[in-house]
């Protein structure tokens, strides 16, 4: 009678070397899941005011340097594009058209970066020729 070999489970090489996602990335995913739960709970009664309140609260939590830039970006976006609605996106202030995020502010502190980011999704339709920027690094706003 043949003997049966038992296999042992091993972790993949990449998992053994380190984590797949950083702590900051996992936190952002948890924030996104919470945002979706909140939106589902609000349901039909959700309004622009809810998103605005959420964004302003998130901005208030930021460290001073990021908060100053986020407040300024928020003011610029709301005055330049009043049709965009404020919402949180992976725990970041974002601005959407018809529910789709077109731009967002990523605080430097969010992923322990040396600069904040003003980014745009493809729904922003910034197409200009064969090449265009989709994000800008921000260290200070002067406007």
PDB file of C-alpha atoms in Angstrom:
ATOM      1  CA  UNK A   1       0.000   0.000   0.000  1.00  0.00           C
ATOM      2  CA  UNK A   2       1.351   3.434  -0.942  1.00  0.00           C
ATOM      3  CA  UNK A   3       1.873   6.033   1.725  1.00  0.00           C
ATOM      4  CA  UNK A   4       0.017   9.304   1.458  1.00  0.00           C
ATOM      5  CA  UNK A   5       2.116  12.440   1.680  1.00  0.00           C
ATOM      6  CA  UNK A   6       0.623  15.402   3.441  1.00  0.00           C
ATOM      7  CA  UNK A   7       1.407  18.778   1.977  1.00  0.00           C
ATOM      8  CA  UNK A   8       2.121  21.697   4.199  1.00  0.00           C
ATOM      9  CA  UNK A   9       0.908  25.166   3.494  1.00  0.00           C
ATOM     10  CA  UNK A  10       3.615  27.693   2.788  1.00  0.00           C
ATOM     11  CA  UNK A  11       3.364  31.386   2.320  1.00  0.00           C
ATOM     12  CA  UNK A  12       4.230  32.865  -1.009  1.00  0.00           C
ATOM     13  CA  UNK A  13       7.665  34.328  -1.420  1.00  0.00           C
ATOM     14  CA  UNK A  14       6.338  37.880  -1.612  1.00  0.00           C
ATOM     15  CA  UNK A  15       4.243  37.452   1.524  1.00  0.00           C
ATOM     16  CA  UNK A  16       7.232  36.044   3.373  1.00  0.00           C
ATOM     17  CA  UNK A  17       9.384  39.030   2.404  1.00  0.00           C
ATOM     18  CA  UNK A  18       6.863  41.647   3.414  1.00  0.00           C
ATOM     19  CA  UNK A  19       3.311  42.841   3.370  1.00  0.00           C
ATOM     20  CA  UNK A  20       1.387  43.215   0.145  1.00  0.00           C
ATOM     21  CA  UNK A  21      -0.113  46.531   1.238  1.00  0.00           C
ATOM     22  CA  UNK A  22       1.394  49.149   3.515  1.00  0.00           C
ATOM     23  CA  UNK A  23      -0.366  50.134   6.731  1.00  0.00           C
ATOM     24  CA  UNK A  24      -1.370  53.407   5.060  1.00  0.00           C
ATOM     25  CA  UNK A  25      -2.854  51.588   2.048  1.00  0.00           C
ATOM     26  CA  UNK A  26      -4.831  49.252   4.312  1.00  0.00           C
ATOM     27  CA  UNK A  27      -6.113  52.262   6.267  1.00  0.00           C
ATOM     28  CA  UNK A  28      -7.230  53.930   3.010  1.00  0.00           C
ATOM     29  CA  UNK A  29      -9.078  50.766   1.967  1.00  0.00           C
ATOM     30  CA  UNK A  30     -10.834  50.642   5.352  1.00  0.00           C
ATOM     31  CA  UNK A  31     -11.794  54.307   4.985  1.00  0.00           C
ATOM     32  CA  UNK A  32     -13.227  53.597   1.522  1.00  0.00           C
ATOM     33  CA  UNK A  33     -15.271  50.692   2.865  1.00  0.00           C
ATOM     34  CA  UNK A  34     -16.595  52.934   5.645  1.00  0.00           C
ATOM     35  CA  UNK A  35     -17.444  55.655   3.093  1.00  0.00           C
ATOM     36  CA  UNK A  36     -19.457  53.137   1.078  1.00  0.00           C
ATOM     37  CA  UNK A  37     -21.295  51.916   4.195  1.00  0.00           C
ATOM     38  CA  UNK A  38     -22.104  55.496   5.157  1.00  0.00           C
ATOM     39  CA  UNK A  39     -23.384  56.264   1.645  1.00  0.00           C
ATOM     40  CA  UNK A  40     -25.535  53.119   1.653  1.00  0.00           C
ATOM     41  CA  UNK A  41     -26.919  53.974   5.096  1.00  0.00           C
ATOM     42  CA  UNK A  42     -27.781  57.511   3.969  1.00  0.00           C
ATOM     43  CA  UNK A  43     -29.396  56.102   0.846  1.00  0.00           C
ATOM     44  CA  UNK A  44     -31.862  58.350  -0.934  1.00  0.00           C
ATOM     45  CA  UNK A  45     -31.583  61.051   1.699  1.00  0.00           C
ATOM     46  CA  UNK A  46     -27.933  61.631   0.846  1.00  0.00           C
ATOM     47  CA  UNK A  47     -27.276  65.187  -0.195  1.00  0.00           C
ATOM     48  CA  UNK A  48     -24.463  67.461  -1.256  1.00  0.00           C
ATOM     49  CA  UNK A  49     -24.469  68.835   2.284  1.00  0.00           C
ATOM     50  CA  UNK A  50     -23.511  65.417   3.691  1.00  0.00           C
ATOM     51  CA  UNK A  51     -20.497  65.168   1.386  1.00  0.00           C
ATOM     52  CA  UNK A  52     -19.488  68.739   2.130  1.00  0.00           C
ATOM     53  CA  UNK A  53     -19.662  68.095   5.877  1.00  0.00           C
ATOM     54  CA  UNK A  54     -17.599  64.901   5.546  1.00  0.00           C
ATOM     55  CA  UNK A  55     -14.909  66.646   3.468  1.00  0.00           C
ATOM     56  CA  UNK A  56     -14.649  69.625   5.817  1.00  0.00           C
ATOM     57  CA  UNK A  57     -14.362  67.276   8.812  1.00  0.00           C
ATOM     58  CA  UNK A  58     -11.586  65.301   7.083  1.00  0.00           C
ATOM     59  CA  UNK A  59      -9.731  68.515   6.214  1.00  0.00           C
ATOM     60  CA  UNK A  60      -9.996  69.635   9.858  1.00  0.00           C
ATOM     61  CA  UNK A  61      -8.236  66.401  10.950  1.00  0.00           C
ATOM     62  CA  UNK A  62      -5.183  67.063   8.759  1.00  0.00           C
ATOM     63  CA  UNK A  63      -1.845  68.375  10.052  1.00  0.00           C
ATOM     64  CA  UNK A  64      -1.510  72.165   9.678  1.00  0.00           C
ATOM     65  CA  UNK A  65       0.515  72.235   6.420  1.00  0.00           C
ATOM     66  CA  UNK A  66      -1.824  69.785   4.657  1.00  0.00           C
ATOM     67  CA  UNK A  67      -4.915  71.440   6.142  1.00  0.00           C
ATOM     68  CA  UNK A  68      -3.915  74.869   4.806  1.00  0.00           C
ATOM     69  CA  UNK A  69      -3.468  73.510   1.277  1.00  0.00           C
ATOM     70  CA  UNK A  70      -6.630  71.369   1.455  1.00  0.00           C
ATOM     71  CA  UNK A  71      -8.717  74.349   2.586  1.00  0.00           C
ATOM     72  CA  UNK A  72      -7.350  76.453  -0.269  1.00  0.00           C
ATOM     73  CA  UNK A  73      -7.905  73.687  -2.853  1.00  0.00           C
ATOM     74  CA  UNK A  74     -11.454  73.230  -1.519  1.00  0.00           C
ATOM     75  CA  UNK A  75     -12.158  76.952  -1.907  1.00  0.00           C
ATOM     76  CA  UNK A  76     -10.696  77.033  -5.426  1.00  0.00           C
ATOM     77  CA  UNK A  77     -12.646  73.958  -6.589  1.00  0.00           C
ATOM     78  CA  UNK A  78     -15.945  75.095  -5.080  1.00  0.00           C
ATOM     79  CA  UNK A  79     -15.670  78.584  -6.605  1.00  0.00           C
ATOM     80  CA  UNK A  80     -14.327  77.439  -9.999  1.00  0.00           C
ATOM     81  CA  UNK A  81     -16.579  74.420 -10.460  1.00  0.00           C
ATOM     82  CA  UNK A  82     -19.706  74.811  -8.304  1.00  0.00           C
ATOM     83  CA  UNK A  83     -21.349  71.911 -10.168  1.00  0.00           C
ATOM     84  CA  UNK A  84     -18.915  69.437  -8.556  1.00  0.00           C
ATOM     85  CA  UNK A  85     -20.060  67.780  -5.341  1.00  0.00           C
ATOM     86  CA  UNK A  86     -17.716  67.177  -2.423  1.00  0.00           C
ATOM     87  CA  UNK A  87     -17.201  63.641  -1.161  1.00  0.00           C
ATOM     88  CA  UNK A  88     -14.604  61.485   0.534  1.00  0.00           C
ATOM     89  CA  UNK A  89     -12.665  59.052  -1.642  1.00  0.00           C
ATOM     90  CA  UNK A  90     -10.356  56.608   0.166  1.00  0.00           C
ATOM     91  CA  UNK A  91     -10.371  59.058   3.058  1.00  0.00           C
ATOM     92  CA  UNK A  92      -9.305  61.986   0.868  1.00  0.00           C
ATOM     93  CA  UNK A  93     -11.268  65.110  -0.049  1.00  0.00           C
ATOM     94  CA  UNK A  94     -12.571  64.613  -3.577  1.00  0.00           C
ATOM     95  CA  UNK A  95     -14.869  66.372  -5.996  1.00  0.00           C
ATOM     96  CA  UNK A  96     -17.296  64.501  -8.236  1.00  0.00           C
ATOM     97  CA  UNK A  97     -19.551  65.073 -11.208  1.00  0.00           C
ATOM     98  CA  UNK A  98     -22.577  62.778 -11.413  1.00  0.00           C
ATOM     99  CA  UNK A  99     -21.110  60.643  -8.619  1.00  0.00           C
ATOM    100  CA  UNK A 100     -17.773  60.065 -10.388  1.00  0.00           C
ATOM    101  CA  UNK A 101     -14.637  61.544  -8.829  1.00  0.00           C
ATOM    102  CA  UNK A 102     -12.893  63.980 -11.169  1.00  0.00           C
ATOM    103  CA  UNK A 103     -10.267  65.387  -8.792  1.00  0.00           C
ATOM    104  CA  UNK A 104      -8.929  64.768  -5.303  1.00  0.00           C
ATOM    105  CA  UNK A 105      -6.487  66.115  -2.741  1.00  0.00           C
ATOM    106  CA  UNK A 106      -4.078  63.638  -1.175  1.00  0.00           C
ATOM    107  CA  UNK A 107      -2.421  65.013   1.943  1.00  0.00           C
ATOM    108  CA  UNK A 108       1.323  64.424   2.262  1.00  0.00           C
ATOM    109  CA  UNK A 109       0.669  62.845   5.648  1.00  0.00           C
ATOM    110  CA  UNK A 110      -1.753  60.287   4.137  1.00  0.00           C
ATOM    111  CA  UNK A 111       0.994  58.050   2.722  1.00  0.00           C
ATOM    112  CA  UNK A 112       3.913  59.700   4.535  1.00  0.00           C
ATOM    113  CA  UNK A 113       5.022  61.472   1.370  1.00  0.00           C
ATOM    114  CA  UNK A 114       7.120  64.615   1.186  1.00  0.00           C
ATOM    115  CA  UNK A 115       4.456  66.440  -0.829  1.00  0.00           C
ATOM    116  CA  UNK A 116       0.679  66.616  -1.151  1.00  0.00           C
ATOM    117  CA  UNK A 117      -0.984  65.725  -4.443  1.00  0.00           C
ATOM    118  CA  UNK A 118      -3.777  67.282  -6.467  1.00  0.00           C
ATOM    119  CA  UNK A 119      -4.874  64.470  -8.766  1.00  0.00           C
ATOM    120  CA  UNK A 120      -7.388  63.979 -11.542  1.00  0.00           C
ATOM    121  CA  UNK A 121      -9.221  60.875 -12.738  1.00  0.00           C
ATOM    122  CA  UNK A 122      -9.875  60.063 -16.376  1.00  0.00           C
ATOM    123  CA  UNK A 123     -13.456  61.270 -15.817  1.00  0.00           C
ATOM    124  CA  UNK A 124     -12.008  64.797 -15.606  1.00  0.00           C
ATOM    125  CA  UNK A 125     -11.400  64.561 -19.376  1.00  0.00           C
ATOM    126  CA  UNK A 126      -8.236  66.656 -19.335  1.00  0.00           C
ATOM    127  CA  UNK A 127      -7.099  65.292 -22.693  1.00  0.00           C
ATOM    128  CA  UNK A 128      -4.844  67.805 -24.402  1.00  0.00           C
ATOM    129  CA  UNK A 129      -2.805  66.380 -27.239  1.00  0.00           C
ATOM    130  CA  UNK A 130      -0.886  63.143 -26.781  1.00  0.00           C
ATOM    131  CA  UNK A 131       0.307  63.785 -23.214  1.00  0.00           C
ATOM    132  CA  UNK A 132      -0.995  65.659 -20.159  1.00  0.00           C
ATOM    133  CA  UNK A 133      -0.503  65.576 -16.387  1.00  0.00           C
ATOM    134  CA  UNK A 134      -2.954  63.695 -14.174  1.00  0.00           C
ATOM    135  CA  UNK A 135      -1.483  64.821 -10.840  1.00  0.00           C
ATOM    136  CA  UNK A 136       0.517  67.684  -9.409  1.00  0.00           C
ATOM    137  CA  UNK A 137       2.857  67.596  -6.412  1.00  0.00           C
ATOM    138  CA  UNK A 138       2.141  70.429  -3.974  1.00  0.00           C
ATOM    139  CA  UNK A 139       4.458  71.746  -1.306  1.00  0.00           C
ATOM    140  CA  UNK A 140       2.859  75.180  -0.953  1.00  0.00           C
ATOM    141  CA  UNK A 141      -0.023  77.100  -2.511  1.00  0.00           C
ATOM    142  CA  UNK A 142       0.489  80.756  -3.258  1.00  0.00           C
ATOM    143  CA  UNK A 143      -2.754  81.469  -5.107  1.00  0.00           C
TER     144      UNK A 143
END
